[in-house]
Tab-separated table of C-alpha atoms in Angstrom:
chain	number	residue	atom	x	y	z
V	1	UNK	CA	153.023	67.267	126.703
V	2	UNK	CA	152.765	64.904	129.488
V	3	UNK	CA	151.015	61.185	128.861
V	4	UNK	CA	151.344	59.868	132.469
V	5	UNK	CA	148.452	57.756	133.469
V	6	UNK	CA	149.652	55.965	136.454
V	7	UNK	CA	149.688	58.416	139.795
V	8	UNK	CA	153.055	58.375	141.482
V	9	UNK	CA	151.992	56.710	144.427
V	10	UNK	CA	150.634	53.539	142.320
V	11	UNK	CA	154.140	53.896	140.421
V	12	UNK	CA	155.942	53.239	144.038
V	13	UNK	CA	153.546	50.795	145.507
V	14	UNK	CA	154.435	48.439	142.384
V	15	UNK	CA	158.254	49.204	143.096
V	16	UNK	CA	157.532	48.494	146.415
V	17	UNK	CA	155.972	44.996	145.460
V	18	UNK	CA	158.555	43.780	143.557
V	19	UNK	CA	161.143	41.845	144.816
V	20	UNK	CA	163.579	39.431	143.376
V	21	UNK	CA	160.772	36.197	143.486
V	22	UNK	CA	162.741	32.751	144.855
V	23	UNK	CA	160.174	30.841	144.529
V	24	UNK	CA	157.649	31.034	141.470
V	25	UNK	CA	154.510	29.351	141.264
V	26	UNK	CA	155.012	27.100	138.524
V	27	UNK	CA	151.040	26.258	138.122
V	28	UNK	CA	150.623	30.059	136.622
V	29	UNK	CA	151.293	31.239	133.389
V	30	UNK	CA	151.523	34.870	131.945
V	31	UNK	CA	148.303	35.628	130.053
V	32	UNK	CA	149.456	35.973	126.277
V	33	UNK	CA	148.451	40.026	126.334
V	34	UNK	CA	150.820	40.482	129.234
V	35	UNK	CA	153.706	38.785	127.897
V	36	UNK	CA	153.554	39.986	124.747
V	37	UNK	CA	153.631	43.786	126.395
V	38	UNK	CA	156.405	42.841	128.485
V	39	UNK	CA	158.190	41.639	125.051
V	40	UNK	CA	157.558	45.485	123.466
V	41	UNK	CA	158.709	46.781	126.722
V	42	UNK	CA	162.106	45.311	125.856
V	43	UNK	CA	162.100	45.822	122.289
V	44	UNK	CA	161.694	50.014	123.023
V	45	UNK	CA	164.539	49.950	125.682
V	46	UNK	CA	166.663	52.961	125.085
V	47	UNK	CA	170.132	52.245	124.229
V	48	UNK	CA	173.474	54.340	122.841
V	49	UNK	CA	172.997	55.892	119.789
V	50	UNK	CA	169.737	53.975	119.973
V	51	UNK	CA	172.021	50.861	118.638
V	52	UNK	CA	170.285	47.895	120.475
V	53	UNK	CA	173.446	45.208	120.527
V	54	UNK	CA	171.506	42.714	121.933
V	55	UNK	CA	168.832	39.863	121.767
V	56	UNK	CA	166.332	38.400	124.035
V	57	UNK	CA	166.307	34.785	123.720
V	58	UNK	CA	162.746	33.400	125.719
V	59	UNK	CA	163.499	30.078	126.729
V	60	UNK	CA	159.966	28.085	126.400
V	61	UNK	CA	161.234	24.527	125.861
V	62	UNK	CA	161.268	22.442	129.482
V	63	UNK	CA	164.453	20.091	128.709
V	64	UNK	CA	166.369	23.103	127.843
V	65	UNK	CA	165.317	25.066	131.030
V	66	UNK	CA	166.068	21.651	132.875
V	67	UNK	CA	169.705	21.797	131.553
V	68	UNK	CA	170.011	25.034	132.444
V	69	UNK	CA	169.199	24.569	136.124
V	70	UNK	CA	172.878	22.960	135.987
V	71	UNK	CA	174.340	26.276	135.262
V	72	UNK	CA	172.412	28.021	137.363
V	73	UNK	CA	173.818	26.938	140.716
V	74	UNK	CA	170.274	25.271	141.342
V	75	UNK	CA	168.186	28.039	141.492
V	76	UNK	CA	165.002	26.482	140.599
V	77	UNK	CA	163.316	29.654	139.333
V	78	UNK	CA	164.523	29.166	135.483
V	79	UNK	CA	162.471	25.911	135.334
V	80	UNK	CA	159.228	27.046	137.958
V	81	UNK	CA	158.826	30.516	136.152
V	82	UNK	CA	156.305	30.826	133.737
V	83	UNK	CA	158.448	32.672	131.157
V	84	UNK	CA	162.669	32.726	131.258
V	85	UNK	CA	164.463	35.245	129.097
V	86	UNK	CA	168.227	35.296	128.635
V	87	UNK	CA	169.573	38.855	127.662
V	88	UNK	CA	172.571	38.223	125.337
V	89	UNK	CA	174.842	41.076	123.837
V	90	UNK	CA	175.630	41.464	120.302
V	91	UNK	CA	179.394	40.389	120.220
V	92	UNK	CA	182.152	42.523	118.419
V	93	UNK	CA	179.624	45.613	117.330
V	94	UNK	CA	181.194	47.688	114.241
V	95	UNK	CA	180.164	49.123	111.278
V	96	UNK	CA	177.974	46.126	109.865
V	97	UNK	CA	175.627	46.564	112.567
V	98	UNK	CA	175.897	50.355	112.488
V	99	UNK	CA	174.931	50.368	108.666
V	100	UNK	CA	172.019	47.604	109.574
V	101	UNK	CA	171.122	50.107	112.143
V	102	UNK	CA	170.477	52.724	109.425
V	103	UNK	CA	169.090	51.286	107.154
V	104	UNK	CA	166.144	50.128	109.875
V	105	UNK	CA	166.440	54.187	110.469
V	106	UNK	CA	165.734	55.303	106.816
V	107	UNK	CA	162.672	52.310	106.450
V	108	UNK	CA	161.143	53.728	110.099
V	109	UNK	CA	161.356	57.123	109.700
V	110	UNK	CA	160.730	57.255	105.671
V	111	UNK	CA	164.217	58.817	105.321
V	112	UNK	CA	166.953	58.731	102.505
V	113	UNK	CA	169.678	56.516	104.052
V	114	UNK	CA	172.244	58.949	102.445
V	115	UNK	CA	170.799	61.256	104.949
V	116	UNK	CA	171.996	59.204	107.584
V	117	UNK	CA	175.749	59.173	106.902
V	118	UNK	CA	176.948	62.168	109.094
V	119	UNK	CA	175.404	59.878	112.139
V	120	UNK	CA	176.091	56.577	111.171
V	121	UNK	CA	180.267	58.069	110.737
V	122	UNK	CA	180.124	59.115	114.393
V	123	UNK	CA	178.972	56.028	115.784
V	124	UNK	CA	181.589	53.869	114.018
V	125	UNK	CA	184.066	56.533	114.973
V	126	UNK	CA	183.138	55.791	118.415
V	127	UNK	CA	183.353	52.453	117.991
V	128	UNK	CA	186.643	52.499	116.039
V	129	UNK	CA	188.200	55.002	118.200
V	130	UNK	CA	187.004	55.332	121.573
V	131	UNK	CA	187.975	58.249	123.899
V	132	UNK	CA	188.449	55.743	126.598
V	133	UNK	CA	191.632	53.385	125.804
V	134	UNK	CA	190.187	50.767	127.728
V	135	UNK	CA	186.461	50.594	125.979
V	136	UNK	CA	186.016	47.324	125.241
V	137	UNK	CA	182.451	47.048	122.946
V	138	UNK	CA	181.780	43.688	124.637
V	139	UNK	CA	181.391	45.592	128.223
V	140	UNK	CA	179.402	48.565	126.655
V	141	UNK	CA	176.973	45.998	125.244
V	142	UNK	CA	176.709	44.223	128.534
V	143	UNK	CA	176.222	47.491	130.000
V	144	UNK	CA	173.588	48.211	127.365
V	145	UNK	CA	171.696	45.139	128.446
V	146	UNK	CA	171.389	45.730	131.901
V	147	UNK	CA	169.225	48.819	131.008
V	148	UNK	CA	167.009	46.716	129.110
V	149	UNK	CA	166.939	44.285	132.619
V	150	UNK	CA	166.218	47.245	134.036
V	151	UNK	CA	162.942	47.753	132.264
V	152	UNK	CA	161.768	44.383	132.027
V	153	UNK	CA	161.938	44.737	135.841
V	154	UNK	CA	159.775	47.919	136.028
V	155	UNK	CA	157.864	46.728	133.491
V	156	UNK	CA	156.813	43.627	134.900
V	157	UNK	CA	155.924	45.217	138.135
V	158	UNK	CA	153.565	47.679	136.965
V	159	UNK	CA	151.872	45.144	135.403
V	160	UNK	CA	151.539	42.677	138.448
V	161	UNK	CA	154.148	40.517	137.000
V	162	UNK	CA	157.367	38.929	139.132
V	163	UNK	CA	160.985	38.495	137.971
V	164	UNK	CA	164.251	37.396	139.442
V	165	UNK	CA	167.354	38.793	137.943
V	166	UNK	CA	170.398	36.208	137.792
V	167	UNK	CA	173.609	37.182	137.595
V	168	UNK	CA	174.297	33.658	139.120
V	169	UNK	CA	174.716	31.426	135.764
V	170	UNK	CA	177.224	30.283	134.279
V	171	UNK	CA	176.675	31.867	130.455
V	172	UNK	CA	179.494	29.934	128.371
V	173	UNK	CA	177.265	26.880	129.692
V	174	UNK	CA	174.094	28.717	128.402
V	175	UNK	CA	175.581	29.296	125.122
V	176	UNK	CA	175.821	25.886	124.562
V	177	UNK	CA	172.675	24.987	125.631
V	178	UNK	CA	170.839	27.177	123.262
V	179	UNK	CA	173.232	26.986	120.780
V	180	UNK	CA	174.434	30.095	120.875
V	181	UNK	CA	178.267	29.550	120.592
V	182	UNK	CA	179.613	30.788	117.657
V	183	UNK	CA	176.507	32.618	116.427
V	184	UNK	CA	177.680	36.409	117.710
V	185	UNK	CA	175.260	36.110	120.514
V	186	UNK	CA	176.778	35.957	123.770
V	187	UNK	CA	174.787	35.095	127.630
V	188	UNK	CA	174.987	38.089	129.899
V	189	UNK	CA	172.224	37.015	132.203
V	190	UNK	CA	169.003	35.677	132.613
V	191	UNK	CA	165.688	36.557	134.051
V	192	UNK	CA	162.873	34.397	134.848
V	193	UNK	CA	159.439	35.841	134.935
V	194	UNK	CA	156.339	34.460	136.143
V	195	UNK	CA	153.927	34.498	139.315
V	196	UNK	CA	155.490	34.469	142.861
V	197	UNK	CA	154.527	31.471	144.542
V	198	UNK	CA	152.483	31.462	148.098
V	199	UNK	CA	155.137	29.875	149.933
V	200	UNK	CA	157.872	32.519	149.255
V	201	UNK	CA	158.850	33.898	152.423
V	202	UNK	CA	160.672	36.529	150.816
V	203	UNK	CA	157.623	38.123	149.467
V	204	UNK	CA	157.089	39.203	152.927
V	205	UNK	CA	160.333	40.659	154.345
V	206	UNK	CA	160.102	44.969	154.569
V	207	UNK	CA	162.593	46.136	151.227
V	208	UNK	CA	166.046	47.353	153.063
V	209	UNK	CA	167.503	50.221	151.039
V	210	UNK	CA	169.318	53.157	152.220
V	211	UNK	CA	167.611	56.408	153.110
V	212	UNK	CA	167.026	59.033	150.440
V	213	UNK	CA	169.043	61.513	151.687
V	214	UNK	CA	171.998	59.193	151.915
V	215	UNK	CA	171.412	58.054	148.256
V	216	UNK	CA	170.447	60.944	146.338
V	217	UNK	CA	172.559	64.289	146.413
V	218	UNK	CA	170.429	68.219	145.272
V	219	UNK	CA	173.560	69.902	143.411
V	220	UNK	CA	171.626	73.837	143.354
């Protein structure tokens, strides 16, 4: 049964509005309703086997975000935004985090956790013994993370709300910043999220992006 409430055209004018913000307006803060939506919409991003190796670390304190305009090549938007969040895998995944993962399972769904075994044997399996001889779990947790990006994006835009993803940081640097070295957290990327600011010129230029026939294929 279908629950949409937003029309499709609303859905694209959002998608159309966003843009990755330059500039934030650092006199404008997320309303505490908002934000803590937008910190849901991450916590229900789909994932592999519905494992979630990550964590969201949201970056409030001003001296840290000042550090970390170091290791961010200068991009001011990690200290003007009104919210930053650095997306961090879950290094090394195996079967401590699968079993954590089931246990969570069992409490959620009211289940016996012996139930759970035939499931929780295929994902360490998987993780053990990948098909692919060059998995690495590292990369498939990164990879995991940019889908959660991915929705904090969407998310954000639907609700009025501007983001910048960055790539462009240095995360060994923000690591040590927030004391995540040696915790089994590791920096993937980081996204500031706040309220675009007037001057951004950016805001203005037409989204370029390839046709849709160019882009997307109809296999009959």
């Amino acid at each position: 049964m279908s629950m949409s409430t937003l029309p499709p055209d609303a859905l694209l004018q959002q998608l159309q509005w966003r843009y990755a913000t330059k500039q934030f307006d650092p006199s404008q803060t997320i309303p505490e309703a908002i934000w803590d939506a937008l910190e849901k919409s991450l916590m229900l991003t789909p994932s592999s086997f519905g494992l979630q190796p990550w964590k969201f670390f949201v970056v409030y304190n001003p001296d840290l975000r000042q550090q970390l305009l170091e290791y961010s090549f200068g991009q001011t938007q990690v200290v003007d935004a009104s919210h930053l969040v650095v997306l961090a895998i879950k290094t090394a995944v195996g079967a401590d985090e699968v079993d954590h993962y089931m246990q969570r399972t069992a409490e959620v769904r009211q289940v016996e956790i012996e139930s759970l075994t035939g499931f929780a044997n295929v994902i360490k399996n998987f993780l053990a013994h990948p098909h692919n001889p060059e998995f690495d779990r590292d990369d498939w947790a990164a990879r995991q993370v940019y889908i959660a990006l991915g929705q904090l994006m969407t998310s954000a835009a639907v609700l009025g709300v501007d983001t910048c993803p960055m790539e462009g940081i240095i995360p060994a640097k923000y690591d040590e910043v927030l004391g995540l070295t040696d915790t089994g957290y590791q920096t993937v990327l980081a996204c500031p999220v706040g309220y675009r600011h007037a001057d951004d010129k950016y805001a203005h230029l037409p989204k370029v992006r390839f046709k849709q026939e160019d882009i997307v294929a109809h296999i009959p």
